[in-house]
Coordinates of C-alpha atoms in Angstrom, one line a residue:
X1 CA -0.2 -0.2 0.2
X2 CA 1.4 3.4 -1.2
X3 CA 2.1 5.6 2.0
X4 CA 0.8 9.2 2.2
X5 CA 3.3 12.1 2.9
X6 CA 2.8 13.2 6.5
X7 CA 2.6 16.9 7.5
X8 CA 6.1 17.0 8.9
X9 CA 9.0 14.7 8.3
X10 CA 10.1 12.3 10.8
X11 CA 13.6 12.5 12.3
X12 CA 16.4 11.2 9.8
X13 CA 16.8 7.6 10.4
X14 CA 19.9 5.3 9.1
X15 CA 18.9 3.7 5.8
X16 CA 18.5 -0.1 6.1
X17 CA 20.2 -2.4 3.5
X18 CA 18.3 -3.8 1.0
X19 CA 18.1 -7.7 0.6
X20 CA 21.3 -9.1 2.3
X21 CA 24.2 -7.7 4.1
X22 CA 27.0 -6.6 2.1
X23 CA 30.5 -7.9 1.7
X24 CA 31.5 -4.4 3.2
X25 CA 29.1 -4.9 5.9
X26 CA 31.1 -8.4 6.8
X27 CA 34.5 -6.8 6.5
X28 CA 33.9 -4.1 8.8
X29 CA 33.9 -6.9 11.7
X30 CA 31.7 -6.9 15.0
X31 CA 27.8 -6.9 14.8
X32 CA 27.3 -3.5 13.2
X33 CA 27.4 -3.4 9.4
X34 CA 29.2 -0.5 7.8
X35 CA 26.6 2.5 7.1
X36 CA 25.8 3.0 3.4
X37 CA 27.3 6.1 1.7
X38 CA 24.2 6.8 -0.6
X39 CA 20.9 6.1 -1.7
X40 CA 20.6 4.8 -5.5
X41 CA 18.1 3.6 -8.0
X42 CA 19.2 0.4 -9.7
X43 CA 17.4 -0.7 -12.6
X44 CA 16.1 -4.1 -12.3
X45 CA 13.8 -4.4 -15.5
X46 CA 14.0 -2.5 -18.8
X47 CA 16.2 -0.8 -21.5
X48 CA 18.6 0.5 -18.5
X49 CA 19.1 -2.8 -17.1
X50 CA 21.6 -2.8 -14.4
X51 CA 22.2 0.9 -14.4
X52 CA 22.8 2.8 -11.1
X53 CA 21.1 6.4 -10.7
X54 CA 22.7 7.6 -7.5
X55 CA 20.4 10.2 -5.4
X56 CA 21.8 13.4 -4.7
X57 CA 20.3 15.3 -2.1
X58 CA 17.3 17.6 -3.4
X59 CA 15.0 16.8 -6.3
X60 CA 15.7 14.9 -9.6
X61 CA 13.5 14.5 -12.3
X62 CA 12.8 11.0 -13.9
X63 CA 11.8 10.9 -17.7
X64 CA 12.9 10.6 -21.2
X65 CA 13.4 14.6 -22.0
X66 CA 16.8 15.8 -22.5
X67 CA 17.1 17.7 -19.4
X68 CA 16.1 15.1 -16.8
X69 CA 18.4 13.8 -14.0
X70 CA 17.0 10.0 -14.3
X71 CA 17.0 9.3 -18.1
X72 CA 14.5 6.3 -19.0
X73 CA 14.0 5.7 -22.7
X74 CA 10.9 4.3 -23.5
X75 CA 7.9 5.1 -25.4
X76 CA 5.5 4.6 -22.2
X77 CA 7.8 7.0 -20.1
X78 CA 6.5 10.8 -20.1
X79 CA 9.2 13.5 -20.8
X80 CA 9.1 14.4 -17.4
X81 CA 7.3 11.6 -15.6
X82 CA 8.0 11.7 -11.9
X83 CA 10.1 13.6 -9.2
X84 CA 12.1 11.7 -6.6
X85 CA 13.5 13.8 -3.6
X86 CA 16.0 12.9 -1.0
X87 CA 15.8 15.3 1.7
X88 CA 16.8 14.5 5.4
X89 CA 17.7 10.8 5.1
X90 CA 14.1 10.4 3.5
X91 CA 13.3 9.6 -0.2
X92 CA 10.3 10.9 -1.8
X93 CA 8.6 9.9 -4.9
X94 CA 6.0 12.1 -6.4
X95 CA 4.2 11.5 -10.3
X96 CA 4.0 14.5 -12.5
X97 CA 0.7 13.7 -14.1
X98 CA 2.4 11.6 -16.6
X99 CA 0.3 9.9 -19.2
X100 CA 1.1 6.0 -18.0
X101 CA 1.2 6.6 -14.2
X102 CA 3.9 5.3 -11.6
X103 CA 3.4 2.0 -9.8
X104 CA 5.1 1.6 -6.4
X105 CA 5.6 -2.0 -5.3
X106 CA 2.7 -2.7 -7.7
X107 CA 0.2 0.1 -6.8
X108 CA -0.4 3.4 -8.6
X109 CA 1.0 5.9 -7.0
X110 CA -1.1 9.2 -6.0
X111 CA 0.2 12.2 -4.5
X112 CA 3.8 12.2 -3.0
X113 CA 4.9 8.7 -1.3
X114 CA 7.8 8.1 0.8
X115 CA 10.2 5.3 -0.2
X116 CA 12.2 2.4 1.8
X117 CA 15.3 0.5 0.9
X118 CA 13.8 -2.2 -1.4
X119 CA 11.0 -0.7 -2.7
X120 CA 10.2 -0.9 -6.2
X121 CA 9.2 2.0 -9.0
X122 CA 7.8 0.7 -12.3
X123 CA 7.6 3.4 -14.9
X124 CA 6.7 2.3 -18.1
X125 CA 8.9 -0.9 -18.7
X126 CA 11.5 0.1 -16.5
X127 CA 11.5 -1.3 -13.1
X128 CA 14.0 0.7 -10.5
X129 CA 14.6 -0.7 -6.9
X130 CA 15.7 1.8 -4.2
X131 CA 18.7 0.5 -2.7
X132 CA 21.1 1.9 0.2
X133 CA 24.5 1.5 -0.8
X134 CA 27.9 1.1 0.5
X135 CA 30.9 2.0 -1.6
X136 CA 31.9 -2.0 -2.2
X137 CA 28.4 -2.8 -3.0
X138 CA 28.1 0.1 -5.6
X139 CA 31.5 -1.0 -7.4
X140 CA 30.3 -4.5 -7.4
X141 CA 26.9 -3.1 -9.4
X142 CA 29.2 -1.1 -11.5
X143 CA 31.5 -3.6 -12.5
X144 CA 28.4 -6.1 -13.3
X145 CA 27.2 -3.2 -15.5
X146 CA 30.1 -2.6 -17.2
X147 CA 30.9 -6.3 -18.0
X148 CA 27.5 -6.5 -19.8
X149 CA 27.1 -3.3 -21.5
X150 CA 31.0 -1.8 -22.4
X151 CA 33.6 -2.8 -24.6
X152 CA 36.6 -3.7 -22.5
X153 CA 39.3 -2.2 -25.0
X154 CA 37.8 1.1 -25.5
X155 CA 35.3 1.8 -22.4
X156 CA 32.6 2.5 -24.8
X157 CA 29.5 0.7 -25.3
X158 CA 29.7 -3.0 -26.7
X159 CA 28.0 -3.9 -30.0
X160 CA 24.7 -5.2 -28.5
X161 CA 24.2 -2.2 -26.1
X162 CA 25.1 0.5 -28.6
X163 CA 22.7 -1.5 -31.4
X164 CA 20.0 -1.9 -28.6
X165 CA 19.9 1.9 -27.4
X166 CA 19.7 3.0 -31.0
X167 CA 16.5 1.3 -32.1
X168 CA 15.3 2.5 -28.7
X169 CA 16.1 6.1 -29.4
X170 CA 14.9 5.3 -33.3
X171 CA 11.6 4.1 -31.9
X172 CA 11.1 7.5 -29.9
X173 CA 12.2 9.4 -32.7
X174 CA 9.5 8.3 -35.1
X175 CA 7.0 8.4 -32.5
X176 CA 7.6 11.8 -31.3
X177 CA 8.7 13.6 -34.4
X178 CA 12.2 14.6 -32.8
X179 CA 15.3 14.7 -35.0
X180 CA 18.0 11.7 -34.8
X181 CA 21.4 11.7 -36.2
X182 CA 23.9 8.8 -36.3
X183 CA 27.7 8.8 -37.3
X184 CA 29.5 5.8 -38.4
X185 CA 33.3 6.0 -38.0
X186 CA 36.1 3.7 -39.3
X187 CA 39.6 4.2 -38.5
X188 CA 42.0 5.1 -41.1
X189 CA 44.5 2.2 -42.3
X190 CA 43.8 0.3 -39.1
X191 CA 45.0 -2.9 -40.8
X192 CA 48.2 -1.3 -42.0
X193 CA 49.1 -0.2 -38.1
X194 CA 48.4 -4.0 -36.8
X195 CA 50.7 -5.5 -39.8
X196 CA 53.3 -2.8 -39.4
X197 CA 53.7 -2.3 -35.6
X198 CA 51.6 -5.2 -34.2
X199 CA 48.5 -5.7 -32.5
X200 CA 49.6 -4.1 -29.2
X201 CA 49.7 -0.7 -30.9
X202 CA 46.6 -1.2 -32.8
X203 CA 44.7 -2.0 -29.4
X204 CA 46.7 1.4 -27.9
X205 CA 45.2 3.3 -30.7
X206 CA 41.9 2.1 -30.5
X207 CA 42.2 3.0 -26.6
X208 CA 43.1 6.4 -27.5
X209 CA 40.3 6.7 -30.2
X210 CA 38.0 5.9 -27.4
X211 CA 39.3 8.4 -24.8
X212 CA 39.1 11.4 -27.4
X213 CA 35.7 10.2 -28.7
X214 CA 34.4 10.4 -25.4
X215 CA 35.7 14.0 -24.8
X216 CA 33.3 15.2 -27.9
X217 CA 29.8 13.8 -26.5
X218 CA 27.2 15.4 -24.9
X219 CA 25.5 13.9 -22.0
X220 CA 22.9 12.7 -24.2
X221 CA 24.6 11.2 -27.0
X222 CA 26.0 7.5 -27.0
X223 CA 29.2 5.9 -28.6
X224 CA 29.6 2.1 -29.3
X225 CA 32.1 -0.2 -30.8
X226 CA 30.4 -2.1 -33.2
X227 CA 33.5 -3.7 -35.0
X228 CA 37.1 -4.3 -35.0
X229 CA 37.8 -0.4 -35.7
X230 CA 34.2 0.6 -36.4
X231 CA 32.2 2.6 -34.4
X232 CA 28.6 4.0 -34.0
X233 CA 27.7 7.5 -32.2
X234 CA 23.8 8.1 -31.6
X235 CA 23.0 11.9 -31.5
X236 CA 19.4 12.4 -30.2
X237 CA 17.7 15.7 -30.7
X238 CA 20.1 16.4 -33.5
X239 CA 19.8 17.2 -37.4
X240 CA 22.1 16.6 -40.4
X241 CA 23.7 20.0 -40.2
X242 CA 24.3 19.4 -36.3
X243 CA 25.9 15.9 -36.9
X244 CA 28.3 17.6 -39.3
X245 CA 29.4 19.9 -36.7
X246 CA 30.1 17.2 -34.4
X247 CA 31.7 14.9 -36.8
X248 CA 34.0 17.9 -38.0
X249 CA 34.8 18.5 -34.5
X250 CA 35.7 14.9 -33.9
X251 CA 37.9 14.8 -36.8
X252 CA 39.9 17.5 -35.4
X253 CA 40.2 15.9 -32.0
X254 CA 41.3 12.5 -33.2
X255 CA 43.9 14.2 -35.3
X256 CA 45.1 16.8 -33.1
X257 CA 47.9 14.9 -31.3
X258 CA 50.1 11.7 -32.7
X259 CA 49.6 8.6 -30.6
X260 CA 52.9 7.5 -29.0
X261 CA 53.6 3.9 -29.9
X262 CA 54.4 1.6 -27.0
X263 CA 57.6 0.7 -28.6
X264 CA 59.0 4.3 -29.1
X265 CA 58.0 6.5 -32.0
X266 CA 54.4 7.6 -32.8
X267 CA 51.9 7.5 -35.4
X268 CA 49.1 9.7 -36.9
X269 CA 45.7 8.7 -36.4
X270 CA 42.7 9.8 -38.6
X271 CA 39.3 8.2 -39.2
X272 CA 36.4 8.4 -42.0
X273 CA 33.1 9.5 -40.5
X274 CA 29.6 8.9 -42.5
X275 CA 26.4 11.0 -41.1
X276 CA 22.8 10.6 -41.7
X277 CA 19.7 11.9 -40.1
X278 CA 16.3 10.2 -39.6
X279 CA 13.6 11.1 -42.5
X280 CA 10.0 10.2 -42.5
X281 CA 10.5 7.5 -45.0
X282 CA 12.6 6.0 -42.5
X283 CA 10.3 3.1 -41.3
X284 CA 12.9 1.2 -39.6
X285 CA 16.1 2.0 -37.9
X286 CA 18.4 -0.2 -40.5
X287 CA 17.5 2.3 -43.3
X288 CA 19.2 5.2 -41.4
X289 CA 22.2 3.3 -40.6
X290 CA 22.4 2.3 -43.9
X291 CA 22.5 5.9 -45.3
X292 CA 25.4 6.6 -42.6
X293 CA 27.4 3.7 -43.9
X294 CA 26.8 4.7 -47.6
X295 CA 28.5 8.1 -46.3
X296 CA 31.3 6.3 -44.6
X297 CA 32.1 4.3 -47.6
X298 CA 32.0 7.4 -49.6
X299 CA 34.5 9.2 -47.2
X300 CA 36.9 6.3 -47.7
X301 CA 37.0 6.4 -51.3
X302 CA 37.2 10.0 -51.7
X303 CA 40.6 9.9 -49.9
X304 CA 39.6 9.2 -45.9
X305 CA 40.0 11.7 -42.9
X306 CA 36.6 13.5 -43.9
X307 CA 33.0 13.6 -43.2
X308 CA 30.5 12.7 -45.9
X309 CA 26.6 12.3 -45.6
X310 CA 24.7 9.1 -46.7

């Protein structure tokens, strides 16, 4: 049963760890577990499965708009769906008049309700669990998330994660008529680098590329490694001209500084980029990717180290 917000907040209480004692509590010794350092929402179902959303003191908005603090990309999630407040050791949730509502422990929430450790919040296809985390427990969850969603070499999203995210964002773009662009990227002469300097140098080049690519991304953007030296960048709320600006900036960042070789010396790094924007005729996500891939092919045929639209 949902609990109505009282007239005044009760005195702050130490959060109780959800489910089972953590390893950090066991390691602390004695009968008292370590006090968790923060509250967080952990996605137990939905497209954000495994993701951790730490709760900072104050208010955070849950939704699918670019300006929210807890982003859930789902057609059943409103742009500003719900507000969650962490104040004085208490956590509150309030639905913001969303289209499809917010469920707390299986019941539709009405007005502001207080949440406790282990409570589950269902928004669209997402299920978020409120967890009081100590540092070791959070590190454990983050490690599991990284193993399942990230490419271990570059730190970017892996192929499954990037393609899944692209499908989700494409669906939202179609449903709400919002702009969406993608960038396909290949490193230039990557095979030659491997053949000349060895695979260790190739791996180091990929790592460096991933680091430089991350510096160009906005909060809402996502980049993933979808092949050996092939990358996909997803740019929501971005038209073709905006994607070209991003791609040109990426070219400059990638080529600005030569990459040092592990055995000494250095090598120039350049890339070829294909860009495309979703158009009304794109009835499936693959059509948008195919145009970006065609742009990438043009960039390589025209001399590499350039941007071409598809």
